[in-house]
Coordinates of C-alpha atoms in Angstrom, one line a residue:
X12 CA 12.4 0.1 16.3
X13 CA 14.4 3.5 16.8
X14 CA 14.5 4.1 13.4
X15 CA 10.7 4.1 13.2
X16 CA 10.9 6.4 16.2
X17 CA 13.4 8.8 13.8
X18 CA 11.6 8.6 11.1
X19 CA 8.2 8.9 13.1
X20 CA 9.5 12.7 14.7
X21 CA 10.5 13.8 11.0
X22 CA 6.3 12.9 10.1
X23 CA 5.4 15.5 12.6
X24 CA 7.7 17.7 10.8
X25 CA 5.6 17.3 7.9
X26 CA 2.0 16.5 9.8
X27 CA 2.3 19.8 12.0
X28 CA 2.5 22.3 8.8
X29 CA -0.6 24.6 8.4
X30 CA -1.8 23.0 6.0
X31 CA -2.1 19.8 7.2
X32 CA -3.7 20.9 10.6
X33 CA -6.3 22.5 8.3
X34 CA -7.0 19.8 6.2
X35 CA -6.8 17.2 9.3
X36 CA -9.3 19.5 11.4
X37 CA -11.3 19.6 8.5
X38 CA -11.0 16.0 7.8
X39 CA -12.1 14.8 11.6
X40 CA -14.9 17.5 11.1
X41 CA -16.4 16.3 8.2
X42 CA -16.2 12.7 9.3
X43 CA -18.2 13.5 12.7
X44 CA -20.9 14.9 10.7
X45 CA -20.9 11.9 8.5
X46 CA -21.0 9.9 11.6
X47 CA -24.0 11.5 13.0
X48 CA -25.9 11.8 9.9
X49 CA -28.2 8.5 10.0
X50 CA -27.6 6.4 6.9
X51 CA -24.1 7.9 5.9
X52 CA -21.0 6.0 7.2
X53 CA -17.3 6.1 6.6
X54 CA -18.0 4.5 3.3
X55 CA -19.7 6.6 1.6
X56 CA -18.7 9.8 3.4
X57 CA -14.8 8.8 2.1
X58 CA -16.1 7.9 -1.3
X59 CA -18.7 11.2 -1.8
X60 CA -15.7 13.4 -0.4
X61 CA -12.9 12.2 -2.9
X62 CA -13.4 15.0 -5.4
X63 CA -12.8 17.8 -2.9
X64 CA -8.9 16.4 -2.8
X65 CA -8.1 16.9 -6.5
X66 CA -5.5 19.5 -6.9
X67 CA -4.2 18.9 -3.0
X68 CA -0.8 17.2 -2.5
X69 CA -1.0 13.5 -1.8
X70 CA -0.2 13.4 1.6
X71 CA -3.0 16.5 2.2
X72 CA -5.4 14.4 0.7
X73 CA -5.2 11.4 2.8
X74 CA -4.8 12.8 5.5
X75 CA -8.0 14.2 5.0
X76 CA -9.6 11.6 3.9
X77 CA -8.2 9.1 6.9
X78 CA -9.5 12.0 9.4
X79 CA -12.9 11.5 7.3
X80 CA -12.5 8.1 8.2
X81 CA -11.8 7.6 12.0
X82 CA -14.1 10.5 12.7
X83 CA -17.2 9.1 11.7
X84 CA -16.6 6.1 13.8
X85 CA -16.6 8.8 16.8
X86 CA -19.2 10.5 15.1
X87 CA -22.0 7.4 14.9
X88 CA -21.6 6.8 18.4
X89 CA -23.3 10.0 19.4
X90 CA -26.5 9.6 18.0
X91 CA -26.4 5.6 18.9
X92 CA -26.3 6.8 22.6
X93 CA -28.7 9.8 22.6
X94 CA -31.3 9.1 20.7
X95 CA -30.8 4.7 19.6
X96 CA -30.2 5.6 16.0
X97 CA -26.8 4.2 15.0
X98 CA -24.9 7.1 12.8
X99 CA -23.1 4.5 11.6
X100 CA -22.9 0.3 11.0
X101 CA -20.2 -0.1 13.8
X102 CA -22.2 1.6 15.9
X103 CA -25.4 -0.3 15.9
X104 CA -23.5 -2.5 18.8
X105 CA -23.2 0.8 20.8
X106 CA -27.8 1.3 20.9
X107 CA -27.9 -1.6 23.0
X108 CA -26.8 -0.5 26.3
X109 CA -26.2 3.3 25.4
X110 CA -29.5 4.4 24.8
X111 CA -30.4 2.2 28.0
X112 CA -27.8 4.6 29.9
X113 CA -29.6 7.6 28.0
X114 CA -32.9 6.7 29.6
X115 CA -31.7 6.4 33.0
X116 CA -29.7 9.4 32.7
X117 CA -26.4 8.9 32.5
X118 CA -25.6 9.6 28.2
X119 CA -22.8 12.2 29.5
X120 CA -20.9 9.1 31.3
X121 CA -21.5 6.9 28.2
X122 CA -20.6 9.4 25.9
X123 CA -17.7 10.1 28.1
X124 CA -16.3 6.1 27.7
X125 CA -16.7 6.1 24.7
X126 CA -14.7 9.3 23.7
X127 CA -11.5 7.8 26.2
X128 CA -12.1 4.2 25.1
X129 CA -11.9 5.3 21.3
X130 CA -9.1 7.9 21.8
X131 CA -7.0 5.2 23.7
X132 CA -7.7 2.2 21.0
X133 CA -7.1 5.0 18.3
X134 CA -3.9 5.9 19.3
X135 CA -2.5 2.4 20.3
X136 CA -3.3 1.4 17.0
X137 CA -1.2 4.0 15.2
X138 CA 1.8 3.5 17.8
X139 CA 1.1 -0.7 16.3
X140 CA 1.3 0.7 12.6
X141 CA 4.1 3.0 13.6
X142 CA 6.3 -0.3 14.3
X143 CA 4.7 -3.2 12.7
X144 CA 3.9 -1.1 9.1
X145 CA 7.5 -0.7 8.3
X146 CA 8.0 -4.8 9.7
X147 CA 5.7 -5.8 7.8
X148 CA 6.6 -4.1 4.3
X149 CA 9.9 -5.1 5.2
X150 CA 9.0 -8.2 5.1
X151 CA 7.2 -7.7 1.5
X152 CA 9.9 -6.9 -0.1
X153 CA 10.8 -9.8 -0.6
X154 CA 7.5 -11.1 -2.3
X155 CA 7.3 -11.5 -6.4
X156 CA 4.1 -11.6 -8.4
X157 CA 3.5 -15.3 -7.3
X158 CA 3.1 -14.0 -3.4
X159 CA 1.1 -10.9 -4.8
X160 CA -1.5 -12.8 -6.7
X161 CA -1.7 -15.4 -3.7
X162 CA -2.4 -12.4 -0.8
X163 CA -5.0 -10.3 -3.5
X164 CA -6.7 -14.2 -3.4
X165 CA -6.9 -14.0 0.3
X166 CA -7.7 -10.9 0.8
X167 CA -10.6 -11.0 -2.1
X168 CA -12.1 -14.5 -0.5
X169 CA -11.7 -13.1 2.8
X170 CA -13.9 -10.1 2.0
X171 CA -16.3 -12.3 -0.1
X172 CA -16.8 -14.9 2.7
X173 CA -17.3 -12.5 5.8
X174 CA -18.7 -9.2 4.0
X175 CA -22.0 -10.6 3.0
X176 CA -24.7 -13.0 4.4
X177 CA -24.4 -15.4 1.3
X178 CA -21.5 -16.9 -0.3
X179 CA -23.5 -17.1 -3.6
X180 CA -24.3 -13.1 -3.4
X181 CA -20.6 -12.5 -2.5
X182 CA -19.5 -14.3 -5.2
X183 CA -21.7 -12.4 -7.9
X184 CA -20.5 -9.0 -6.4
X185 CA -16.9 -10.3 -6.7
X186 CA -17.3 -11.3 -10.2
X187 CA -19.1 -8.0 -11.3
X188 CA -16.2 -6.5 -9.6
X189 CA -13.7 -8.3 -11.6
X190 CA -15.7 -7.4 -15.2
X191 CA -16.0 -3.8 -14.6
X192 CA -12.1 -3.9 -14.0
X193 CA -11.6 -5.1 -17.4
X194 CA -13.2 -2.6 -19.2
X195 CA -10.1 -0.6 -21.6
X196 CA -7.0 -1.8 -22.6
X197 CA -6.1 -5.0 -22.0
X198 CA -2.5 -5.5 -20.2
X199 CA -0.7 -7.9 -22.8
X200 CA -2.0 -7.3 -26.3
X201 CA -3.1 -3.4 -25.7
X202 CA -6.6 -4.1 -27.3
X203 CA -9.4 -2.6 -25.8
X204 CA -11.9 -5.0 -24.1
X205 CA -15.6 -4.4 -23.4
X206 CA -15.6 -0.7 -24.4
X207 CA -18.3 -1.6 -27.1
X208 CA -16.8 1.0 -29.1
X209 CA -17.0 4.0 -26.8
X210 CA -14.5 6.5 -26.8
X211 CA -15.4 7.0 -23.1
X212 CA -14.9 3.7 -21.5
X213 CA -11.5 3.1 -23.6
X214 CA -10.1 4.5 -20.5
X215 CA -12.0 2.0 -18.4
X216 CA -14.4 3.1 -15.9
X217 CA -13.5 6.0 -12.9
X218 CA -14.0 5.0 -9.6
X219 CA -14.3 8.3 -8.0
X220 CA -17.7 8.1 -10.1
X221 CA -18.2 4.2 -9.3
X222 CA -17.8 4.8 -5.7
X223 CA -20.4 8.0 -5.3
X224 CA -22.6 6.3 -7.4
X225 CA -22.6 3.0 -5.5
X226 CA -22.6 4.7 -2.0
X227 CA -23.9 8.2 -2.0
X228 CA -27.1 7.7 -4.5
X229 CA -27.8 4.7 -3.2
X230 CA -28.0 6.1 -0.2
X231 CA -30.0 9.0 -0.9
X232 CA -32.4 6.6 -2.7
X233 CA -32.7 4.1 0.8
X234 CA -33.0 7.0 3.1
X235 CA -35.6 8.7 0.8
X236 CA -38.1 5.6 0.9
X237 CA -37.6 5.2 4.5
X238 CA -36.3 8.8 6.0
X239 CA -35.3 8.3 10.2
X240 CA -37.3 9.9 12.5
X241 CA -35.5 11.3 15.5
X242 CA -36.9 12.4 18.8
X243 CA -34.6 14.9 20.9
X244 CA -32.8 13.3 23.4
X245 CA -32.8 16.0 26.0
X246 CA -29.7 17.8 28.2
X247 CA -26.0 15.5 28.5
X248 CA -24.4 15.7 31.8
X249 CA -21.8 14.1 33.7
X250 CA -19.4 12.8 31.0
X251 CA -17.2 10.0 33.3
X252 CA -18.3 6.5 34.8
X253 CA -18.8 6.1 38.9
X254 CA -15.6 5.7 40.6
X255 CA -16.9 1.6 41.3
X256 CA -16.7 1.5 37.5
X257 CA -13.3 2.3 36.5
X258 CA -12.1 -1.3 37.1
X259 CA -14.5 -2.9 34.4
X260 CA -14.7 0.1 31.9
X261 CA -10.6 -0.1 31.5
X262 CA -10.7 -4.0 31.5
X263 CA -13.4 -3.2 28.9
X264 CA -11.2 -0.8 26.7
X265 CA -7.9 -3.0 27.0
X266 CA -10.0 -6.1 25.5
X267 CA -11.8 -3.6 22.9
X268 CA -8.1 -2.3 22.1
X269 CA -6.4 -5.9 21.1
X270 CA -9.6 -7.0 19.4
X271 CA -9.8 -4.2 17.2
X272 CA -6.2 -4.6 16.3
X273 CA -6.5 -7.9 15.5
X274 CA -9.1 -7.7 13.2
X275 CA -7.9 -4.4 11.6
X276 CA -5.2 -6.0 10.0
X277 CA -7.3 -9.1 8.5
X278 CA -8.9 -8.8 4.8
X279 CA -12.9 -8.9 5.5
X280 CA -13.1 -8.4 9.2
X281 CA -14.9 -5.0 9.4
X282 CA -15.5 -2.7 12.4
X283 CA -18.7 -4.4 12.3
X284 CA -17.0 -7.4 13.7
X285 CA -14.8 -5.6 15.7
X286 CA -17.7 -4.2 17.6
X287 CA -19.8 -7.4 17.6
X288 CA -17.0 -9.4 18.8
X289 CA -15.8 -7.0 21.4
X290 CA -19.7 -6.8 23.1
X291 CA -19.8 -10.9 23.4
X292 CA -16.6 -11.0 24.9
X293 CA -17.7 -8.6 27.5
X294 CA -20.5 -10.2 28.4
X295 CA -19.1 -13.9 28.5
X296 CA -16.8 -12.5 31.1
X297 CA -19.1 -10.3 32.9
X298 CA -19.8 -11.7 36.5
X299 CA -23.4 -10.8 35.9
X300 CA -24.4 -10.8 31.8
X301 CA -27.6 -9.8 32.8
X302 CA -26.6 -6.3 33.3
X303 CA -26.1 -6.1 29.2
X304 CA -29.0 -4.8 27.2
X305 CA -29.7 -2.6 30.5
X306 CA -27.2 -0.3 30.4
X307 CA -24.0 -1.8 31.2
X308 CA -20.7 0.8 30.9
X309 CA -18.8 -2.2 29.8
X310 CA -21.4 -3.0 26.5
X311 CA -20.2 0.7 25.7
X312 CA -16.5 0.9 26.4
X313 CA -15.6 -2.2 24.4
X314 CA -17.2 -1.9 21.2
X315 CA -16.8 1.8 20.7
X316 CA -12.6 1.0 21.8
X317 CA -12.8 -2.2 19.0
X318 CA -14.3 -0.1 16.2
X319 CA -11.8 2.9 16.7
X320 CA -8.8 0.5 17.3
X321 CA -9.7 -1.3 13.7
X322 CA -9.9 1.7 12.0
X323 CA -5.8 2.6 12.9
X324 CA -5.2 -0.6 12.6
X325 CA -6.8 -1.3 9.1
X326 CA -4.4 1.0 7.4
X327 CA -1.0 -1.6 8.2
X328 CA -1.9 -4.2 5.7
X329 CA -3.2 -1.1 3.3
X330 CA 0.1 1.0 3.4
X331 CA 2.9 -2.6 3.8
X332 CA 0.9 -5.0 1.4
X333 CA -1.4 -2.8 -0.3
X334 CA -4.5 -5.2 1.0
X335 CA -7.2 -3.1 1.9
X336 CA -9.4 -4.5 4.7
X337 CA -12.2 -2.8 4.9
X338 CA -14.6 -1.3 2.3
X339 CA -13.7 2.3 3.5
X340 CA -9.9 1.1 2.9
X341 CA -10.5 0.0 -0.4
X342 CA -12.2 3.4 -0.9
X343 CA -9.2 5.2 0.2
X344 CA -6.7 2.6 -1.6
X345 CA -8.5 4.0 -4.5
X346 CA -7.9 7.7 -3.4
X347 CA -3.9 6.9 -3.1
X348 CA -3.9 5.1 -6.5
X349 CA -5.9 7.7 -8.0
X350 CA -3.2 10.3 -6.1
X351 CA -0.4 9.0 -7.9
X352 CA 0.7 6.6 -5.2
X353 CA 0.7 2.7 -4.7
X354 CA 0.6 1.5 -1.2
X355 CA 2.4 -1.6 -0.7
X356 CA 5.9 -2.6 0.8
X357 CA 7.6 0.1 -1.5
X358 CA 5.7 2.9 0.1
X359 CA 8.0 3.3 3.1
X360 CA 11.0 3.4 1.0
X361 CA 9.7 5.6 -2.1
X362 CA 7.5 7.6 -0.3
X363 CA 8.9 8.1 3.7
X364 CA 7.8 11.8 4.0
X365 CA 3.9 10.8 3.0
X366 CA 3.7 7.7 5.1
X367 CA 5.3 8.7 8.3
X368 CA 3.7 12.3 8.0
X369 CA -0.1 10.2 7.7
X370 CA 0.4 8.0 10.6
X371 CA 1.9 11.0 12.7
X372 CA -1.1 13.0 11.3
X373 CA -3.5 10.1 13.1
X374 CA -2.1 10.8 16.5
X375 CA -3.3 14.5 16.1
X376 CA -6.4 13.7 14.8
X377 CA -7.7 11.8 17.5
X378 CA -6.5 13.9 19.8
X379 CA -8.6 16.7 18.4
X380 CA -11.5 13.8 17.7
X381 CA -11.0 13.9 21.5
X382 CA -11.3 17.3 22.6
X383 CA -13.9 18.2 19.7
X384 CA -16.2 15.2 21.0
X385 CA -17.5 16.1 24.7
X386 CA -17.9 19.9 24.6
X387 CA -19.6 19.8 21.2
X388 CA -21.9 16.5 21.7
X389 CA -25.4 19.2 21.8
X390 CA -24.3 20.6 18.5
X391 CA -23.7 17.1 16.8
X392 CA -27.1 15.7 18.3
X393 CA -29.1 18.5 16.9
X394 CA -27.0 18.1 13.2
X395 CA -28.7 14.1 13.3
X396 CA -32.1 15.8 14.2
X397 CA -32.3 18.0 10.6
X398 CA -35.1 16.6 8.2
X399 CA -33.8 14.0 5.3
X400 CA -36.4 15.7 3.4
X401 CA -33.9 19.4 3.7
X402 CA -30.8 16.9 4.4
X403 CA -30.8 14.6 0.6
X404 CA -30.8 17.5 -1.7
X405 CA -27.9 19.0 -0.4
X406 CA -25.9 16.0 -0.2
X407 CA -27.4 15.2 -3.9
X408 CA -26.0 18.4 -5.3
X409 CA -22.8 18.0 -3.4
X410 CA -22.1 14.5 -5.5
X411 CA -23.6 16.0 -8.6
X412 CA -20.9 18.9 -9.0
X413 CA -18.6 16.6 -7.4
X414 CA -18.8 14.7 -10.1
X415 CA -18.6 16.9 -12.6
X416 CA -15.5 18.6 -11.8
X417 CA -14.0 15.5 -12.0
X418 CA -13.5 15.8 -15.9
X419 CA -15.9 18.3 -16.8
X420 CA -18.0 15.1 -18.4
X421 CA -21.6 15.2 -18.0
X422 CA -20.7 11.1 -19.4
X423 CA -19.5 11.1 -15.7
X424 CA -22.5 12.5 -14.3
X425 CA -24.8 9.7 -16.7
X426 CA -22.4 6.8 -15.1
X427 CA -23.0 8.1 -11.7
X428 CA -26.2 7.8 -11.8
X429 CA -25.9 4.5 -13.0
X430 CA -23.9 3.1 -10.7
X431 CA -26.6 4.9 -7.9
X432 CA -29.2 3.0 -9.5
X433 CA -26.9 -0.3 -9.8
X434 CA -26.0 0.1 -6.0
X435 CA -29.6 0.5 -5.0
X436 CA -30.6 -2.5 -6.4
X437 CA -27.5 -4.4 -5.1
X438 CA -28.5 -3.1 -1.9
X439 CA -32.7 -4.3 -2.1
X440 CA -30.8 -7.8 -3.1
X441 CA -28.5 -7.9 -0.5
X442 CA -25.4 -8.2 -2.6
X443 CA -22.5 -7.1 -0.7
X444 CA -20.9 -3.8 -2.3
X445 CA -17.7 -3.6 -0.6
X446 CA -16.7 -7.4 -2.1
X447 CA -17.6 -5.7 -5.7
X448 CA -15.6 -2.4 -4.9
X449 CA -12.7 -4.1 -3.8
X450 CA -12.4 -6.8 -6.4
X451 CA -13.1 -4.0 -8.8
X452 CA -9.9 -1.9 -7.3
X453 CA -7.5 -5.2 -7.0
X454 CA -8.7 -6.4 -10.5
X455 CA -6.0 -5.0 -12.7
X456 CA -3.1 -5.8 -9.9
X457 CA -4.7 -9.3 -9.9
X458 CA -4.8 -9.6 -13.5
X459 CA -1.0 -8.1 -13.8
X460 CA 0.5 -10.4 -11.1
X461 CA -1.2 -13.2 -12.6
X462 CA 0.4 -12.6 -15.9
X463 CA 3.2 -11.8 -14.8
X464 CA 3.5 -15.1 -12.5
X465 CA 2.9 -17.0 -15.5
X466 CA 5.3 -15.4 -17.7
X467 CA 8.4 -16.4 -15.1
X468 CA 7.1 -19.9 -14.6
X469 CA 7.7 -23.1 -15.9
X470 CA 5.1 -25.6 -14.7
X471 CA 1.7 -23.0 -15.2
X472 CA -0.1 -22.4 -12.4
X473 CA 2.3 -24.7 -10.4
X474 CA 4.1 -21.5 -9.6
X475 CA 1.4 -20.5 -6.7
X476 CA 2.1 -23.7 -5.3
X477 CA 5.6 -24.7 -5.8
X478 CA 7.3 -21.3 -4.1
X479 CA 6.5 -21.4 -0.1
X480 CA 5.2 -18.2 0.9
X481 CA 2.9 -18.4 -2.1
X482 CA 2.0 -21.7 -1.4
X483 CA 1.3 -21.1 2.1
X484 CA -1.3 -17.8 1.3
X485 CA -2.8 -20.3 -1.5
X486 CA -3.8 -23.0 1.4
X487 CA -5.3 -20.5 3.4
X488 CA -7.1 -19.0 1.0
X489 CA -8.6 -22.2 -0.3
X490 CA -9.4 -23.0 3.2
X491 CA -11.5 -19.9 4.0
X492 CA -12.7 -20.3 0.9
X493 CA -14.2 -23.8 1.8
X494 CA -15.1 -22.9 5.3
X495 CA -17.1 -20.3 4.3
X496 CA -18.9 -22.8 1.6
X497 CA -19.1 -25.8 4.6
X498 CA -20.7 -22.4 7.1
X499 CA -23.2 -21.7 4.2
X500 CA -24.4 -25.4 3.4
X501 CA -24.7 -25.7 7.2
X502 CA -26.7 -22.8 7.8
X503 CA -28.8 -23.6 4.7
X504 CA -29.5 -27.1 6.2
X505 CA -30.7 -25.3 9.8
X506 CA -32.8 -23.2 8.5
X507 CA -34.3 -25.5 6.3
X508 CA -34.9 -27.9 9.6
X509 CA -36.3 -25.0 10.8
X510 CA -38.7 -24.3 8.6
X511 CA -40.2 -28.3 8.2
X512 CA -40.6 -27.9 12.3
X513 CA -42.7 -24.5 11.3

């Protein structure tokens, strides 16, 4: 433990240079806009911004791009309270009762929870990666391919079962995933696979161009069918709770805080959940649950402390195991990889100066997430007010030369726009993205442990049975894999009872 405290003074060496400040002001910055800019999100905002980190130094870039990420789960709370447009997914949770405060006056004191309830499950989450990241890589290192393949199973079900609202749809996203990571060479004879003789996809396909296609036009394309129509939401004042409701809101954060821990560092279980979760807790325990939906501090503090506290969180099993979490982590495992650097349990010991200067560069971050939020909550409001119709064009061009720049390729630019077109129709069909994305980053690992596995065993595919810790990941896996199938076949047969009493 006080060697993490060591090495976590030497990252503020390297977190505090100018450099980094800049890029983490500007990272936190960027992600706040994101946030408040209806039908954006951590997601795509990480994925469209990628680009702009070529030529920094690793640890620059992520640091950026981890700022981008936190801060637009400040960001989409604004505009969920003012005005009961959620800036973000996580923040849909946050309209309930925070527009209610809004209408009876009081967005400054929910505005004001949220910003402390965030801060405090932002920064308890880093001081939890601080000393469980290293624990758990630790722990890692003594894993083969066998225990690789089995967590990459779990982690790929996980997200298939909870990410979508059908198994079925999951599954196709997963399996398209899993193609798409097979286009070049393959591992074990070098022959190229699926490239139908095109010099451009021998390489296999980029995913800085996958991921702004699949987010950003996509995007573009939703928001220009259906542009949001905001309403001002009028002065914010008085930005903390009544004194009578310090009790409950810090109850409130404390729950928000261990929820959004928990479920940071389990494959699948978004900030989404985190949020969702959070708000029924509150209100089971609530001594009157008819307050919630009327503007409840509590239906504020919780979820906005859950979402925050899962984002810090998210990034253990992503830097220890290399297990992204989330969709926006599998977006940024794809920045790292893409950076020269593989997160996993070798990370700490390879790579000390960039993982200890990240997660130090996280406690400054929210800290200026905090002190930027309150004073500047007019300016971001009126940012979520600007016209899509002035707002998609800009954003279009951004991902355009974005793209470009890349490799100079206008073949970049073509597959761009056909992954923008793919995503939007993924999208109309419900088909859950983030299982695609992440199978499609964790395909080539997958495929490389499995061969590998193979290659040292004996008995086949015994191996992922035969060795314990493999064995144990396995049976999990194949458990949530047939709970999820067990929860779909039940919910199948309920609304099909429904519908006959229709």
């Amino acid at each position: 433990m006080m060697d993490s405290f060591f090495l976590l003074l030497q990252g503020f060496e390297t977190a505090l240079t100018w450099q980094n400040i800049l890029f983490c002001f500007v990272g936190v910055m960027l992600g706040m806009i994101i946030g408040v800019l209806p039908g954006l999100g951590p997601v795509s905002g990480t994925a469209l911004l990628i680009p702009i980190t070529f030529g920094m130094e690793p640890v620059t870039a992520i640091i950026m791009l981890s700022g981008i990420f936190y801060g637009s789960m400040y960001g989409g709370t604004i505009t969920s309270v003012l005005v009961n447009v959620p800036g973000e997914a996580a923040s849909v949770i946050t309209c309930i009762d925070g527009y209610e405060m809004t209408k009876q006056g009081r967005a400054g004191a929910a505005l004001g929870v949220s910003a402390i309830g965030s801060f405090i499950g932002g920064i308890v989450a880093v001081v939890a990666l601080t000393f469980l990241g290293p624990l758990l890589s630790g722990v890692a290192l003594k894993f083969g391919p066998p225990e690789f393949f089995a967590i990459m199973m779990l982690g790929m079900l996980m997200i298939v079962a909870l990410m979508g609202k059908s198994l079925v749809r999951g599954l196709i996203a997963a399996f398209v995933g899993l193609l798409l990571s097979m286009i070049g060479q393959d591992l074990v004879s070098g022959e190229y696979r699926f490239t139908f003789n095109s010099m451009e996809l021998m390489d296999g396909i980029d995913f800085a161009v996958m991921a702004m296609g699949l987010f950003g036009i996509s995007e573009i394309l939703l928001n220009a069918e259906n542009p949001t129509k905001i309403k001002n939401a009028g002065k914010v004042k008085g930005l903390l709770p009544r004194r009578d409701e310090w009790g409950a809101t810090s109850k409130a954060i404390g729950r928000g805080t261990g929820i959004g821990m928990l479920l940071g560092v389990i494959p699948g279980a978004n900030s989404i959940i985190a949020s969702t979760f959070s708000y029924i807790l509150e209100k089971k325990v609530a001594k009157d649950p008819s307050r919630f939906g009327k503007g409840a501090i509590e239906g504020v503090a919780g979820p906005e402390t859950a979402n925050n506290a899962h984002s810090g969180a998210a990034l253990i099993p992503l830097l220890s195991l290399g297990l992204p979490s989330s969709p926006t982590m599998a977006v940024i495992l794809g920045a790292f990889i893409m950076h020269g650097l593989t997160p996993g349990p070798a990370l700490f010991t390879k790579n000390p100066d960039f993982v200890w200067g990240l997660i130090a560069s996280m406690f400054i971050g929210n800290l200026m997430l905090l002190i930027l939020n309150l004073p500047l909550v007019g300016t971001w409001a009126k940012i979520a007010m600007i016209p899509y119709k002035l707002l998609f064009p800009i954003i279009l061009m951004v991902i355009l030369v974005g793209t470009y720049s890349l490799n100079g390729s206008v073949w970049d630019v073509a597959m761009m726009l056909f992954f923008g077109l793919v995503g939007y129709v993924l999208k109309k069909l419900d088909i859950p993205m983030s299982a695609m994305i992440v199978t499609f980053i964790l395909g080539s690992q997958l495929e490389s442990s499995l061969l590998q596995s193979l290659s040292i065993s004996t008995e086949g595919f015994m191996i992922f049975f035969t060795r314990p810790i493999s064995a144990v990941i396995m049976f999990i896996a194949i458990t949530v894999f047939a709970l999820s199938i067990y929860s779909g076949i039940k919910n199948k047969r309920g609304q099909l009872a429904a519908d006959v009493e229709m």
